[in-house]
Short mmCIF file of C-alpha atoms and ligand atoms in Angstrom, two decimals:
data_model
loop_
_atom_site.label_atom_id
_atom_site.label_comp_id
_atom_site.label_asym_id
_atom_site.label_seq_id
_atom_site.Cartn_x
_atom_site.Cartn_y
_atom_site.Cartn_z
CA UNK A 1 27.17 -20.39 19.76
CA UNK A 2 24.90 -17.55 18.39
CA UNK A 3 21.31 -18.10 20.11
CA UNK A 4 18.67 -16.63 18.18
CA UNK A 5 15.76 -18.98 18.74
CA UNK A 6 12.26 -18.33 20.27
CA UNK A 7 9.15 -20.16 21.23
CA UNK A 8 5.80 -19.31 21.84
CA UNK A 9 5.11 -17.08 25.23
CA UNK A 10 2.65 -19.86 25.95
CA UNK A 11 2.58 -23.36 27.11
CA UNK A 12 -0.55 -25.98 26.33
CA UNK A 13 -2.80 -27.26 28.99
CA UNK A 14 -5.31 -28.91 26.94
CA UNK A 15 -5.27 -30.51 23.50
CA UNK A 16 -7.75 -31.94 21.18
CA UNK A 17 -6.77 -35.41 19.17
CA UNK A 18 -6.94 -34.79 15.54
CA UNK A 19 -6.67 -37.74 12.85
CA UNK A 20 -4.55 -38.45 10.35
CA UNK A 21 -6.70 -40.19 7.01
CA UNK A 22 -5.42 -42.30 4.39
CA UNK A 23 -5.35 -40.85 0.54
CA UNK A 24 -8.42 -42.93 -0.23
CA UNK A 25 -10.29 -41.39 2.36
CA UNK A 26 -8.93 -37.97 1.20
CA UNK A 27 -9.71 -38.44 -2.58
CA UNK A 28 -13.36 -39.77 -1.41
CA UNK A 29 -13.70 -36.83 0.99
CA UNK A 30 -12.47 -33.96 -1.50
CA UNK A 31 -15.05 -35.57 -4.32
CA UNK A 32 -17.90 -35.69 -2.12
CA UNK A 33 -17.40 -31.85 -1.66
CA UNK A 34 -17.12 -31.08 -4.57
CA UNK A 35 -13.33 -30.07 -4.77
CA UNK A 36 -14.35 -27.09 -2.23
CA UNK A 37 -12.32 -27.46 0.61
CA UNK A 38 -14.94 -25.22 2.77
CA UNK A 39 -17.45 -27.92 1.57
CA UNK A 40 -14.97 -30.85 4.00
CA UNK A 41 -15.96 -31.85 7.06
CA UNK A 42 -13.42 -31.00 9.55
CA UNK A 43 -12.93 -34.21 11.14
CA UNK A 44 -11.16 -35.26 7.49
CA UNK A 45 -9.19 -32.78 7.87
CA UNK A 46 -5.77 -33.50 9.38
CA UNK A 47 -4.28 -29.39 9.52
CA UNK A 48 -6.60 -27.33 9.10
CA UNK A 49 -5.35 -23.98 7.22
CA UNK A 50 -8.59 -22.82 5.88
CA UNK A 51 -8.72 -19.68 7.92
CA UNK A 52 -7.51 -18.09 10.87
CA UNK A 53 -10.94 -16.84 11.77
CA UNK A 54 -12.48 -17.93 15.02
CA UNK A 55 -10.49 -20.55 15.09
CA UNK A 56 -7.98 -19.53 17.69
CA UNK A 57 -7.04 -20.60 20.72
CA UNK A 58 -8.26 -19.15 24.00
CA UNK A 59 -6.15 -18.23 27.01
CA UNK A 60 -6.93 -19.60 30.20
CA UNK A 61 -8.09 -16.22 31.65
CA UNK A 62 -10.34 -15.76 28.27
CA UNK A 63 -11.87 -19.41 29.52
CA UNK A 64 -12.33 -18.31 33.08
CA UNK A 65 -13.70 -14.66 32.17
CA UNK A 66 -16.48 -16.78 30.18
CA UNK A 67 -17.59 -17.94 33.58
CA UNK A 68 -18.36 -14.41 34.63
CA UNK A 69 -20.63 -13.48 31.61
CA UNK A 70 -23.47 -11.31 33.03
CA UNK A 71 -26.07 -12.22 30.90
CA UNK A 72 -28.56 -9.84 31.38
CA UNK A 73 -30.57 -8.93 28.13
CA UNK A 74 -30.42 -5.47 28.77
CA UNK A 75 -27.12 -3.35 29.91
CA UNK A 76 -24.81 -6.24 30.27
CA UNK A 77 -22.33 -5.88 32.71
CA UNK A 78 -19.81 -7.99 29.96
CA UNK A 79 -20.83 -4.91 27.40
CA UNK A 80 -19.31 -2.37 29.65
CA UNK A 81 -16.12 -4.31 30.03
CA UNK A 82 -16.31 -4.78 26.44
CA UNK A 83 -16.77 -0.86 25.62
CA UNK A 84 -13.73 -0.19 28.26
CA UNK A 85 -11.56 -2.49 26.29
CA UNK A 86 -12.17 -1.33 23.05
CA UNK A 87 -12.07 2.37 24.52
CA UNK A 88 -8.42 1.49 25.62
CA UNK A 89 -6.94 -0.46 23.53
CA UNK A 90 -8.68 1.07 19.70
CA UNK A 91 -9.28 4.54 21.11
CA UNK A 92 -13.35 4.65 20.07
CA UNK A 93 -15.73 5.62 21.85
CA UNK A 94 -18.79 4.95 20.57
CA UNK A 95 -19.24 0.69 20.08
CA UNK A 96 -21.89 -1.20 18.87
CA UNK A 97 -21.22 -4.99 19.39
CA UNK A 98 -22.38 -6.83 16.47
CA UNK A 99 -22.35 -11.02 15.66
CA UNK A 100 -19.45 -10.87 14.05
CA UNK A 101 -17.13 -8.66 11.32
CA UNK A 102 -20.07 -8.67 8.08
CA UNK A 103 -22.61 -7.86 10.59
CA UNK A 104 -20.79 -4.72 11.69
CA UNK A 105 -19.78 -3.98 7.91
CA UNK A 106 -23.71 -4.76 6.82
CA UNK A 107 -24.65 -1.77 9.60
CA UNK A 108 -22.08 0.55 8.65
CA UNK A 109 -22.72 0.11 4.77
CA UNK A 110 -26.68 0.71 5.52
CA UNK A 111 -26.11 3.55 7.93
CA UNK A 112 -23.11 5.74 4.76
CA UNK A 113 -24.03 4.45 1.65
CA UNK A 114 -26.43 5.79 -0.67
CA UNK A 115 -27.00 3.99 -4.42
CA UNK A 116 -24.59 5.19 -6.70
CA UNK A 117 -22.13 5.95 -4.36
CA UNK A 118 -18.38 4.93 -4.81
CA UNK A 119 -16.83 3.27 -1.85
CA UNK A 120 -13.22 3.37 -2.38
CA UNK A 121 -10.73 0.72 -0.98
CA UNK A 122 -7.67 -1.13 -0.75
CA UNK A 123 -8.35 -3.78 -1.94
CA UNK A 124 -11.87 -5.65 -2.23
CA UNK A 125 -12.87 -8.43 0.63
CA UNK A 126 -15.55 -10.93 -0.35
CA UNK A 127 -18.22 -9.84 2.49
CA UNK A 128 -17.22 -6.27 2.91
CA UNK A 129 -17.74 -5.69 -1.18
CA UNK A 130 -21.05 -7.24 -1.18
CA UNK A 131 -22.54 -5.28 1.57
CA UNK A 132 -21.20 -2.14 -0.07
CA UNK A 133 -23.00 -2.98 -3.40
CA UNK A 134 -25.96 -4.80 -1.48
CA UNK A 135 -26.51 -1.35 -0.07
CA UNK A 136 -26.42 0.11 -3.72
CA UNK A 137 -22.67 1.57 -3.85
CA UNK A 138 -19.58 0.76 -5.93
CA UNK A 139 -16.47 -0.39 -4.99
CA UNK A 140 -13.43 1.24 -6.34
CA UNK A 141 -9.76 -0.39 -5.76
CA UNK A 142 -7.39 2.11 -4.85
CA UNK A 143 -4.43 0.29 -3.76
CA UNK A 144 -1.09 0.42 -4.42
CA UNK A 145 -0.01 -1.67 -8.24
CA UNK A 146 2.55 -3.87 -6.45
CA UNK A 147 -0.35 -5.33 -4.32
CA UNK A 148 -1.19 -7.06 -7.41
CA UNK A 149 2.50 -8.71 -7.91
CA UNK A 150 3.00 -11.21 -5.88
CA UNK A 151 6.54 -11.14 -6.27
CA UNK A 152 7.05 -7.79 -5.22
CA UNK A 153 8.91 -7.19 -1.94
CA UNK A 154 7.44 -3.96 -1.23
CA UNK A 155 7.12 -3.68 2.50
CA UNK A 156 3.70 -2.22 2.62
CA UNK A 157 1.94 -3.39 -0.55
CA UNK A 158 -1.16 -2.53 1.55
CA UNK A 159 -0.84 1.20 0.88
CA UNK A 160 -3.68 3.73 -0.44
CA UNK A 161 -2.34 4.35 -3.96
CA UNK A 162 -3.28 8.14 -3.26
CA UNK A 163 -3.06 9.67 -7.21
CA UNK A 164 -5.92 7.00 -7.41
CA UNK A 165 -8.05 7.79 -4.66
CA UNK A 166 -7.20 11.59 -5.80
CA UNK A 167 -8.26 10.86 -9.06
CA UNK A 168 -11.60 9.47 -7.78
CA UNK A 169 -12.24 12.34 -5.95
CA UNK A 170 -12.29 14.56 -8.74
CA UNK A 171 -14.29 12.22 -10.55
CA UNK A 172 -18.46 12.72 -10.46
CA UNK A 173 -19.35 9.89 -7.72
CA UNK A 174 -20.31 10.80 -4.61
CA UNK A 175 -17.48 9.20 -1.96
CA UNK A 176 -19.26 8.58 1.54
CA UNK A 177 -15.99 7.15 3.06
CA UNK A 178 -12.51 4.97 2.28
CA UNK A 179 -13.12 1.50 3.49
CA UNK A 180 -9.40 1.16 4.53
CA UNK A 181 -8.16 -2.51 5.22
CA UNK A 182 -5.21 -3.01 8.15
CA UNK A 183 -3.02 -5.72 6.64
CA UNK A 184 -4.76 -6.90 3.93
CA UNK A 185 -6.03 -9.95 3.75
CA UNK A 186 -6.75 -10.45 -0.36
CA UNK A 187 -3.68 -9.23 -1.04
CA UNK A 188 -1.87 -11.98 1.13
CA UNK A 189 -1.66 -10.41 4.55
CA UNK A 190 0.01 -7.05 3.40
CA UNK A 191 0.39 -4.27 6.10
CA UNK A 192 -0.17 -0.32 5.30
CA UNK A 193 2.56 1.79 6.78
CA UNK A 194 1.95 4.55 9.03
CA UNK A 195 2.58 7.52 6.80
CA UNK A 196 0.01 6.33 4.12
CA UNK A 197 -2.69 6.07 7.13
CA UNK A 198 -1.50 9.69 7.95
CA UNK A 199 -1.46 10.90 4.56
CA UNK A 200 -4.83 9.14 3.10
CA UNK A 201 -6.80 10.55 6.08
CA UNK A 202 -5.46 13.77 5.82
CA UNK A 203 -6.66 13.55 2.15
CA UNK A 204 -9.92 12.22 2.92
CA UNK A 205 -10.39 14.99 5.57
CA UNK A 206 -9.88 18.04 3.48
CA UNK A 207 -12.56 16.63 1.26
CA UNK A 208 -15.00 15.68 3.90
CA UNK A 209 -14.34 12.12 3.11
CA UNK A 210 -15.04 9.74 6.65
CA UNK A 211 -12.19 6.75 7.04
CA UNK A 212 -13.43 3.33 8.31
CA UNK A 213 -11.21 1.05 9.13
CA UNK A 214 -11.44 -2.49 8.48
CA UNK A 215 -9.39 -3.24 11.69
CA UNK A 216 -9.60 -7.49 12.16
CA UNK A 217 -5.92 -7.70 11.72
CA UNK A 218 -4.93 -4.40 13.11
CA UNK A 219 -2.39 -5.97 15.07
CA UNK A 220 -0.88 -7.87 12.51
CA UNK A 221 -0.55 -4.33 10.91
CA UNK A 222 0.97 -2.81 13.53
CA UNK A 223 3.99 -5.97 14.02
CA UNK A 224 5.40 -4.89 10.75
CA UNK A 225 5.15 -1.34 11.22
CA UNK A 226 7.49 -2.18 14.21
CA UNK A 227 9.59 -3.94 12.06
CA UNK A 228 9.66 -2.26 8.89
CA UNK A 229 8.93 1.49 9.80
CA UNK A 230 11.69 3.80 10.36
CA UNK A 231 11.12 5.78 13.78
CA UNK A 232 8.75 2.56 15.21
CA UNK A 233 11.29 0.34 16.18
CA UNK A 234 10.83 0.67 19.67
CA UNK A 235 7.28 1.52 20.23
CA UNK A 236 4.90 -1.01 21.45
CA UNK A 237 2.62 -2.93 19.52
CA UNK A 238 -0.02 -1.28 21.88
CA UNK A 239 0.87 2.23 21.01
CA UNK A 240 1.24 1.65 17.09
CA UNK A 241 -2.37 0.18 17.17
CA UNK A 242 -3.54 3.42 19.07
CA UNK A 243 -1.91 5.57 16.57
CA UNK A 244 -3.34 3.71 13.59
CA UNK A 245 -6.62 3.74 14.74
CA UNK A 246 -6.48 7.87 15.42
CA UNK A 247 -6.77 8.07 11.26
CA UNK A 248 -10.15 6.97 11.20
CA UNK A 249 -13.53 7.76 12.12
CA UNK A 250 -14.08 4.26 13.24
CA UNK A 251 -13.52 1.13 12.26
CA UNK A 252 -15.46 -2.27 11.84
CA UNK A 253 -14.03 -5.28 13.68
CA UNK A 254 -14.50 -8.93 12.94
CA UNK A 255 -13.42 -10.60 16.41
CA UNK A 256 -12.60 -13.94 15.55
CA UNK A 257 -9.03 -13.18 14.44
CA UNK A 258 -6.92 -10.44 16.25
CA UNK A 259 -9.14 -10.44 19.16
CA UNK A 260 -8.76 -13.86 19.51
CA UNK A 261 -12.12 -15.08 20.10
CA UNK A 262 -14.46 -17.72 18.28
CA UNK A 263 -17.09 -15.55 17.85
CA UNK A 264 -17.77 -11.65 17.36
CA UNK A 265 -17.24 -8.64 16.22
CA UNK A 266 -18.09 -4.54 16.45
CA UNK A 267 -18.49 -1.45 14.73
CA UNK A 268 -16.34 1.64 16.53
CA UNK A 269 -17.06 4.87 15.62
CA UNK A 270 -16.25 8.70 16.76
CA UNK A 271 -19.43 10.57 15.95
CA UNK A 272 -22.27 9.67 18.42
CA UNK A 273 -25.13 10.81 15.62
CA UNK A 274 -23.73 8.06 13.71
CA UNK A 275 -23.80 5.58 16.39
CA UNK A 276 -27.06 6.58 17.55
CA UNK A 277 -27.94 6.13 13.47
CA UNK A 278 -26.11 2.27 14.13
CA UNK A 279 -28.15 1.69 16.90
CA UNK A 280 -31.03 1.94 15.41
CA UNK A 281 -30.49 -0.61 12.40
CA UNK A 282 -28.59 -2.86 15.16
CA UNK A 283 -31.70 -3.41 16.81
CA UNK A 284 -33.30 -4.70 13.87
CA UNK A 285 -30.83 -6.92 12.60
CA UNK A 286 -28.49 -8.29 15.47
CA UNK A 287 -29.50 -7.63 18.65
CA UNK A 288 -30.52 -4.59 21.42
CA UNK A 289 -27.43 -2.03 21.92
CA UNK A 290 -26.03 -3.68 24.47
CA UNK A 291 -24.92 -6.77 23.12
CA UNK A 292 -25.73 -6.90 19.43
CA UNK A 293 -24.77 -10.60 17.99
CA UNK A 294 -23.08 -11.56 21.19
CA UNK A 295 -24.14 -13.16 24.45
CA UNK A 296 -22.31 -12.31 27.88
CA UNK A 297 -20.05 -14.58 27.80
CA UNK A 298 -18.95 -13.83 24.31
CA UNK A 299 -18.65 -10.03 25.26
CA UNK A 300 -16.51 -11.26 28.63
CA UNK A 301 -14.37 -13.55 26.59
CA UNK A 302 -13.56 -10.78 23.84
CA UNK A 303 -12.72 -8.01 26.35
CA UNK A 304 -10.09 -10.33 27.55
CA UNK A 305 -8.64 -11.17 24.29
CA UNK A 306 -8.77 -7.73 23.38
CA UNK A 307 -6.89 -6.64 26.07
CA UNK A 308 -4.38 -9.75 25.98
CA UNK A 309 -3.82 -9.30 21.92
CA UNK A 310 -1.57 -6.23 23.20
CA UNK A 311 -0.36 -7.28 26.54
CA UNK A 312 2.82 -7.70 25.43
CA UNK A 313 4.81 -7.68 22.03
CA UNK A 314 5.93 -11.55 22.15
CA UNK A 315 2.50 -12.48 21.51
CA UNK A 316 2.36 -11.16 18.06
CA UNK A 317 6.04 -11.74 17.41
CA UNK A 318 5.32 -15.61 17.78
CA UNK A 319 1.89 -15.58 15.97
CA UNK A 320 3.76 -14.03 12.57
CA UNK A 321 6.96 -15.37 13.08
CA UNK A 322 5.06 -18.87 12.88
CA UNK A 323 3.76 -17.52 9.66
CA UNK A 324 7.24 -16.70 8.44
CA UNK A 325 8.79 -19.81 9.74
CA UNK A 326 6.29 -21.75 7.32
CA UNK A 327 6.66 -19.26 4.30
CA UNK A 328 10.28 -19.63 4.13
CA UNK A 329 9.85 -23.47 4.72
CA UNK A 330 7.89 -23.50 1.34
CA UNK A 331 10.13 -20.19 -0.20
CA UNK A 332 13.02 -22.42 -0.24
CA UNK A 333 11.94 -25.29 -2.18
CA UNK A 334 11.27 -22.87 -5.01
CA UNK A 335 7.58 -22.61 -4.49
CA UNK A 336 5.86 -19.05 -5.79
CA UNK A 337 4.51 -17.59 -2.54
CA UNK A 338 3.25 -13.90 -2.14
CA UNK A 339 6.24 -12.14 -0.71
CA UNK A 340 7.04 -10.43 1.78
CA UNK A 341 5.53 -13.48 3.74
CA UNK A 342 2.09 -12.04 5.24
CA UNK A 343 0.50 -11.66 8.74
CA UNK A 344 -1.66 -14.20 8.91
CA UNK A 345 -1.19 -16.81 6.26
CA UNK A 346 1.17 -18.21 3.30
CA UNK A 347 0.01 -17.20 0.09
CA UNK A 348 0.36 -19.99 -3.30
CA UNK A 349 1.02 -18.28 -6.22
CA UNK A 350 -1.24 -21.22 -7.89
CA UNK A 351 -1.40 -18.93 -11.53
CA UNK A 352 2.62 -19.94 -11.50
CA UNK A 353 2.75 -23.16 -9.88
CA UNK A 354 0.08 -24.53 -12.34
CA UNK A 355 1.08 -23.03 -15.43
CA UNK A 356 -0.37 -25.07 -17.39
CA UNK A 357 -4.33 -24.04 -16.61
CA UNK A 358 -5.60 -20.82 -17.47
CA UNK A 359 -8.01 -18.51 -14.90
CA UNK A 360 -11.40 -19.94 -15.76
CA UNK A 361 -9.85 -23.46 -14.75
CA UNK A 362 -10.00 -22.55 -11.54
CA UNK A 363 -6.09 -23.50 -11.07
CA UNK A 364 -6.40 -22.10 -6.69
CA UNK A 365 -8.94 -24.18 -6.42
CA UNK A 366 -7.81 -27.17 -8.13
CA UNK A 367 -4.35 -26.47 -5.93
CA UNK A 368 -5.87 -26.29 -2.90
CA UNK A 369 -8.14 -29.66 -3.22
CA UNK A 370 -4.69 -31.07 -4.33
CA UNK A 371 -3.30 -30.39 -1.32
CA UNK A 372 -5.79 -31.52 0.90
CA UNK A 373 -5.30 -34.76 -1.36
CA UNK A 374 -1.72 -34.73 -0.75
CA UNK A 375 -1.78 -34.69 3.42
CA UNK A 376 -5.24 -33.84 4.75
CA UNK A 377 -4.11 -29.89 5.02
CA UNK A 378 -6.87 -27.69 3.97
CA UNK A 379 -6.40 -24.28 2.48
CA UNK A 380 -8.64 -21.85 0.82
CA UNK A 381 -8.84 -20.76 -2.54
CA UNK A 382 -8.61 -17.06 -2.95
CA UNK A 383 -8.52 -15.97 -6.73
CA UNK A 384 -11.21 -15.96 -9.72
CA UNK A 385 -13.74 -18.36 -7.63
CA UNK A 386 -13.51 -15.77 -4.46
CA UNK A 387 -13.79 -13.04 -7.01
CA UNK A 388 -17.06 -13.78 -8.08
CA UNK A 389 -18.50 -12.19 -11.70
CA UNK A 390 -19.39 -8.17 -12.11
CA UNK A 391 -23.25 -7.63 -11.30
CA UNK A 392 -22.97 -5.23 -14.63
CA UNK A 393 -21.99 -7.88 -16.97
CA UNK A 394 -22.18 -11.26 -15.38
CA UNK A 395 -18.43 -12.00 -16.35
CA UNK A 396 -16.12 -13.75 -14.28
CA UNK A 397 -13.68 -11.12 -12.85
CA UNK A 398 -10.44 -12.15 -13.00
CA UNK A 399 -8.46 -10.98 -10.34
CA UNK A 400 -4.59 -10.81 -10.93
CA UNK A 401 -3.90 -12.90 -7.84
CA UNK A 402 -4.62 -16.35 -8.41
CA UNK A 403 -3.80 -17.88 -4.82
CA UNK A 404 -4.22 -20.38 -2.03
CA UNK A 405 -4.03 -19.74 1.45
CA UNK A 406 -2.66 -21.47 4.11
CA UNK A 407 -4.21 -19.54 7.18
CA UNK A 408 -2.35 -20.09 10.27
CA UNK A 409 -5.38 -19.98 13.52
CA UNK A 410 -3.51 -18.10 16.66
CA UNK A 411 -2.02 -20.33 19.12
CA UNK A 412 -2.87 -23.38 17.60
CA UNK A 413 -0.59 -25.38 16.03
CA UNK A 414 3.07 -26.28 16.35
CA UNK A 415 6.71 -25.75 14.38
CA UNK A 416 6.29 -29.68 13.45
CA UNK A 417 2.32 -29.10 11.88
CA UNK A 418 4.16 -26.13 9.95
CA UNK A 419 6.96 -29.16 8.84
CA UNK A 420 4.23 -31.74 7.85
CA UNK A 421 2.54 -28.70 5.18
CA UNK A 422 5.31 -27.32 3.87
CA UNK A 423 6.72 -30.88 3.22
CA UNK A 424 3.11 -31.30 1.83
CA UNK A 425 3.27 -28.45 -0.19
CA UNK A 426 6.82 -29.35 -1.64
CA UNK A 427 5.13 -32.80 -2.73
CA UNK A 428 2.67 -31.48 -4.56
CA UNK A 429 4.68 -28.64 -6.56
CA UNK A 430 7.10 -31.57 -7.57
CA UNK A 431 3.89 -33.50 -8.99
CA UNK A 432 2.39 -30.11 -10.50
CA UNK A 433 1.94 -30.42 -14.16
CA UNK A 434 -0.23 -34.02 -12.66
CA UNK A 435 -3.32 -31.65 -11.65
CA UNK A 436 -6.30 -31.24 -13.51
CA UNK A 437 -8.70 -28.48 -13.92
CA UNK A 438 -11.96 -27.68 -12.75
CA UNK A 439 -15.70 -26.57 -13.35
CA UNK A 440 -18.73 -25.36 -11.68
CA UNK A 441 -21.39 -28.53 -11.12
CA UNK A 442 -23.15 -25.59 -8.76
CA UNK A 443 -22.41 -21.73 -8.76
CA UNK A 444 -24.13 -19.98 -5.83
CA UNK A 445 -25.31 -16.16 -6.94
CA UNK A 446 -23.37 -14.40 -3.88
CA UNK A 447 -20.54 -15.00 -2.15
CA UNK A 448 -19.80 -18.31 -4.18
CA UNK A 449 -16.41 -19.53 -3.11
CA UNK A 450 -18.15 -20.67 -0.11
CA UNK A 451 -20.66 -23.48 -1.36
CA UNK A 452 -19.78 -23.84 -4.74
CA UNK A 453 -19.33 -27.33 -6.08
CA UNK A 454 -16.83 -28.38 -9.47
CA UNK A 455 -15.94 -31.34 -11.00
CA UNK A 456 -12.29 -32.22 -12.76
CA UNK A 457 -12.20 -31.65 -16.46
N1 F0G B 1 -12.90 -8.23 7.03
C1 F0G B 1 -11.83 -9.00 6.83
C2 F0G B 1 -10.54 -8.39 6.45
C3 F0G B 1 -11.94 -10.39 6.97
O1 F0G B 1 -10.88 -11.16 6.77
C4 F0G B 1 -13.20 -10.95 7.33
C5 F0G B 1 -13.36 -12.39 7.44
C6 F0G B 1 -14.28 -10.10 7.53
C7 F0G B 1 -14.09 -8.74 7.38
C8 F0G B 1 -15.63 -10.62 7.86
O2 F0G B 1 -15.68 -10.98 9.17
O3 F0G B 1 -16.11 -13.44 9.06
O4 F0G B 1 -16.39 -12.17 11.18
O5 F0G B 1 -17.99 -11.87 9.34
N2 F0G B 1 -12.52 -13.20 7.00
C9 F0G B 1 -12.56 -14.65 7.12
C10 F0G B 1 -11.41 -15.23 6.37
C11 F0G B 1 -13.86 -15.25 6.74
O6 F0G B 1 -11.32 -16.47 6.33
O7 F0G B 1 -10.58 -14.50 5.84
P1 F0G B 1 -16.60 -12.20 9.71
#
């Protein structure tokens, strides 16, 4: 008998009792908020997909290391352990701990960006796009066209498209830095392969260009490098996220996914007149320089994680392979997914499964609240809501990708959960053409996928 099955390199010492609701206590839940699934209160929420961000689950040497927070206002002994681990595991120097990943992307945006500047990247994300434009730049997509298809099975659809980042560099705009995005999370969990990080920083080099990485799912990144990348098939996950990291200039961090903590985040960098520059507006907004957004204990509990996220291949093996396990689940009932299957989530191509709304319907949106409907799994939308309207215009942009996640938290849940949504998800494709569109009863100015509020046409 062939034996090719694995389990989790963990086993569960605690749980925490979650309840399954009835439909009429779904379809009175999802219309009191307002068809938003981030507007649910988790306890009517049966699997909860929304995100994978701080909503991991910590090891029992992450619990015990928040017993020995020092938590000392000033030079922390939990900061130094946190420096150390970054230090060793990312390969930066210079850290400056922040609350969590926007408050490290607000610092670095304040600290580079002058208005009118063009911030290129692959790929927008809600929070890191506004605090590039909140600090007066422009945002510039330079990734790859198949990023945009979610059918296509190219293996790194997170790629610089580098004739378009060329192209922009030639162009009048000044170009502080790329904002370059490990594994992409708009574009469904989508890795960048090694040579395009070698090749876009070389490019950005020669024309004085700084990289930041946006390195939250670094190590999601650097699991399909391993698998996808000739000449990385044996090197450790620990060494692929070292080399990664050496094409940047620094990187900003939110903490509550790879690192595999509830709270946090940092901002790495190289150049210590830039830090010293961070510093200063990190004061202001977060915290003093030696633990930013975080107390002790957070700092304690992060080192650990950071250091455990890499301790050993298997753990990242089991995290995406859950992923997969799901995405083929739902591939093989015929359900449109964003393919290849991501890092950190399953991706609904709701524009095809819903044919029948058009974009300003809000057909993600509508999906997800269907789902939740369905079983009591929440998702998130992430299409034309997410995508919010241009500040020149005031139109709604209209992203190509029209999609709901299904964000898997680390460590969480088990191969049954994954059974109960993807049999979820199969129900409602089969009852598709049933759901109804949507519209705004509330649109927040920023950021509005987050407290919006709709109604069903
Ligand atoms: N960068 C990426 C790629 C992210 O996915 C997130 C958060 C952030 C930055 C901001 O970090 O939340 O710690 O302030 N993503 C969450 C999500 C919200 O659900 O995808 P944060």
């Amino acid at each position: 008998m062939e034996r090719r099955s694995w389990a989790e390199p963990y086993k569960i010492k605690m749980v925490e009792p979650i309840r399954i609701t009835t439909r009429a206590e779904r379809e009175a839940a999802i219309t009191e908020a307002g068809f938003n699934t981030f507007l649910l209160k988790s306890e009517d929420v049966y699997i909860d997909l929304l995100t994978d961000s701080g909503t991991s689950a910590m090891s029992d040497a992450q619990w015990g290391a928040l017993m020995m927070g020092d938590e000392s206002y000033a030079g922390s002994r939990s900061f130094y352990h946190l420096v150390d681990a970054v230090r060793d595991v990312y390969g930066y120097e210079e850290l400056i701990p922040t609350h969590q990943g926007r408050g490290a992307e607000h610092i670095l945006s304040q600290i580079l960006i002058k208005p009118g500047d063009v911030i290129p990247g692959n790929m927008y994300f809600t929070t890191t796009r506004f605090h590039q434009e909140y600090a007066g730049g422009t945002f510039a997509d330079v990734i790859i066209e198949e990023a945009h298809l979610p059918a296509s099975t190219h293996p790194f659809k997170g790629n610089v498209d580098l004739e378009k980042l060329r192209a922009l560099i030639d162009g009048p705009d000044r170009i502080p830095y790329l904002s370059l995005e490990t594994n992409v999370n708009m574009a469904g969990g989508q890795p960048v392969s090694m040579q395009n990080l070698r090749e876009t920083y070389e490019l950005c080099r020669t024309h004085g260009i700084l990289v930041m990485l946006d390195a939250t799912r670094a190590v999601e990144n650097a699991y399909f490098i391993q698998q996808r990348e000739a000449g990385y098939e044996t090197t450790s996950i620990a060494e692929i996220l070292r080399e990664i990291c050496s094409y940047s200039d620094g990187a900003t961090v939110s903490s509550k996914k790879d690192n595999l903590v509830n709270i946090g985040g940092f901002l790495a960098l190289r150049d210590p007149d830039l830090a010293r520059k961070a510093r200063a507006l990190l004061v202001a907004f977060e915290g003093l320089h030696t633990y930013g957004g975080m107390s002790g204990r957070d700092m304690e509990a992060l080192a650990t994680g950071i250091r455990e996220m890499v301790a050993t291949d298997d753990h990242v093996r089991a995290r995406v392979g859950q992923v997969e396990y799901l995405g083929n689940r739902i591939l093989k009932m015929g359900v449109p997914i964003v393919q290849p299957i991501g890092g950190h989530g399953v991706f609904i191509d709701a524009a095809m499964t819903l044919m029948h709304l058009d974009q300003e319907l809000f057909p993600a949106q509508a999906l997800a609240a269907a789902i939740y409907r369905d079983s009591g799994v929440r998702g998130m939308e992430r299409g034309i809501v997410s995508a919010g309207r241009d500040p020149a215009d005031g139109s709604n942009r209209r992203p190509q990708l029209e999609l709901v996640r299904l964000t898997l938290p680390r460590r969480v849940y088990t191969q049954a959960h994954m059974d109960v949504v993807a049999e979820s998800v199969g129900a409602v494709w089969e009852d598709r053409d049933s759901v109804r569109g949507l519209r705004f009863t509330y649109e927040p100015d920023e950021l509005r996928f987050f407290q919006a509020r709709f109604e069903e046409v």
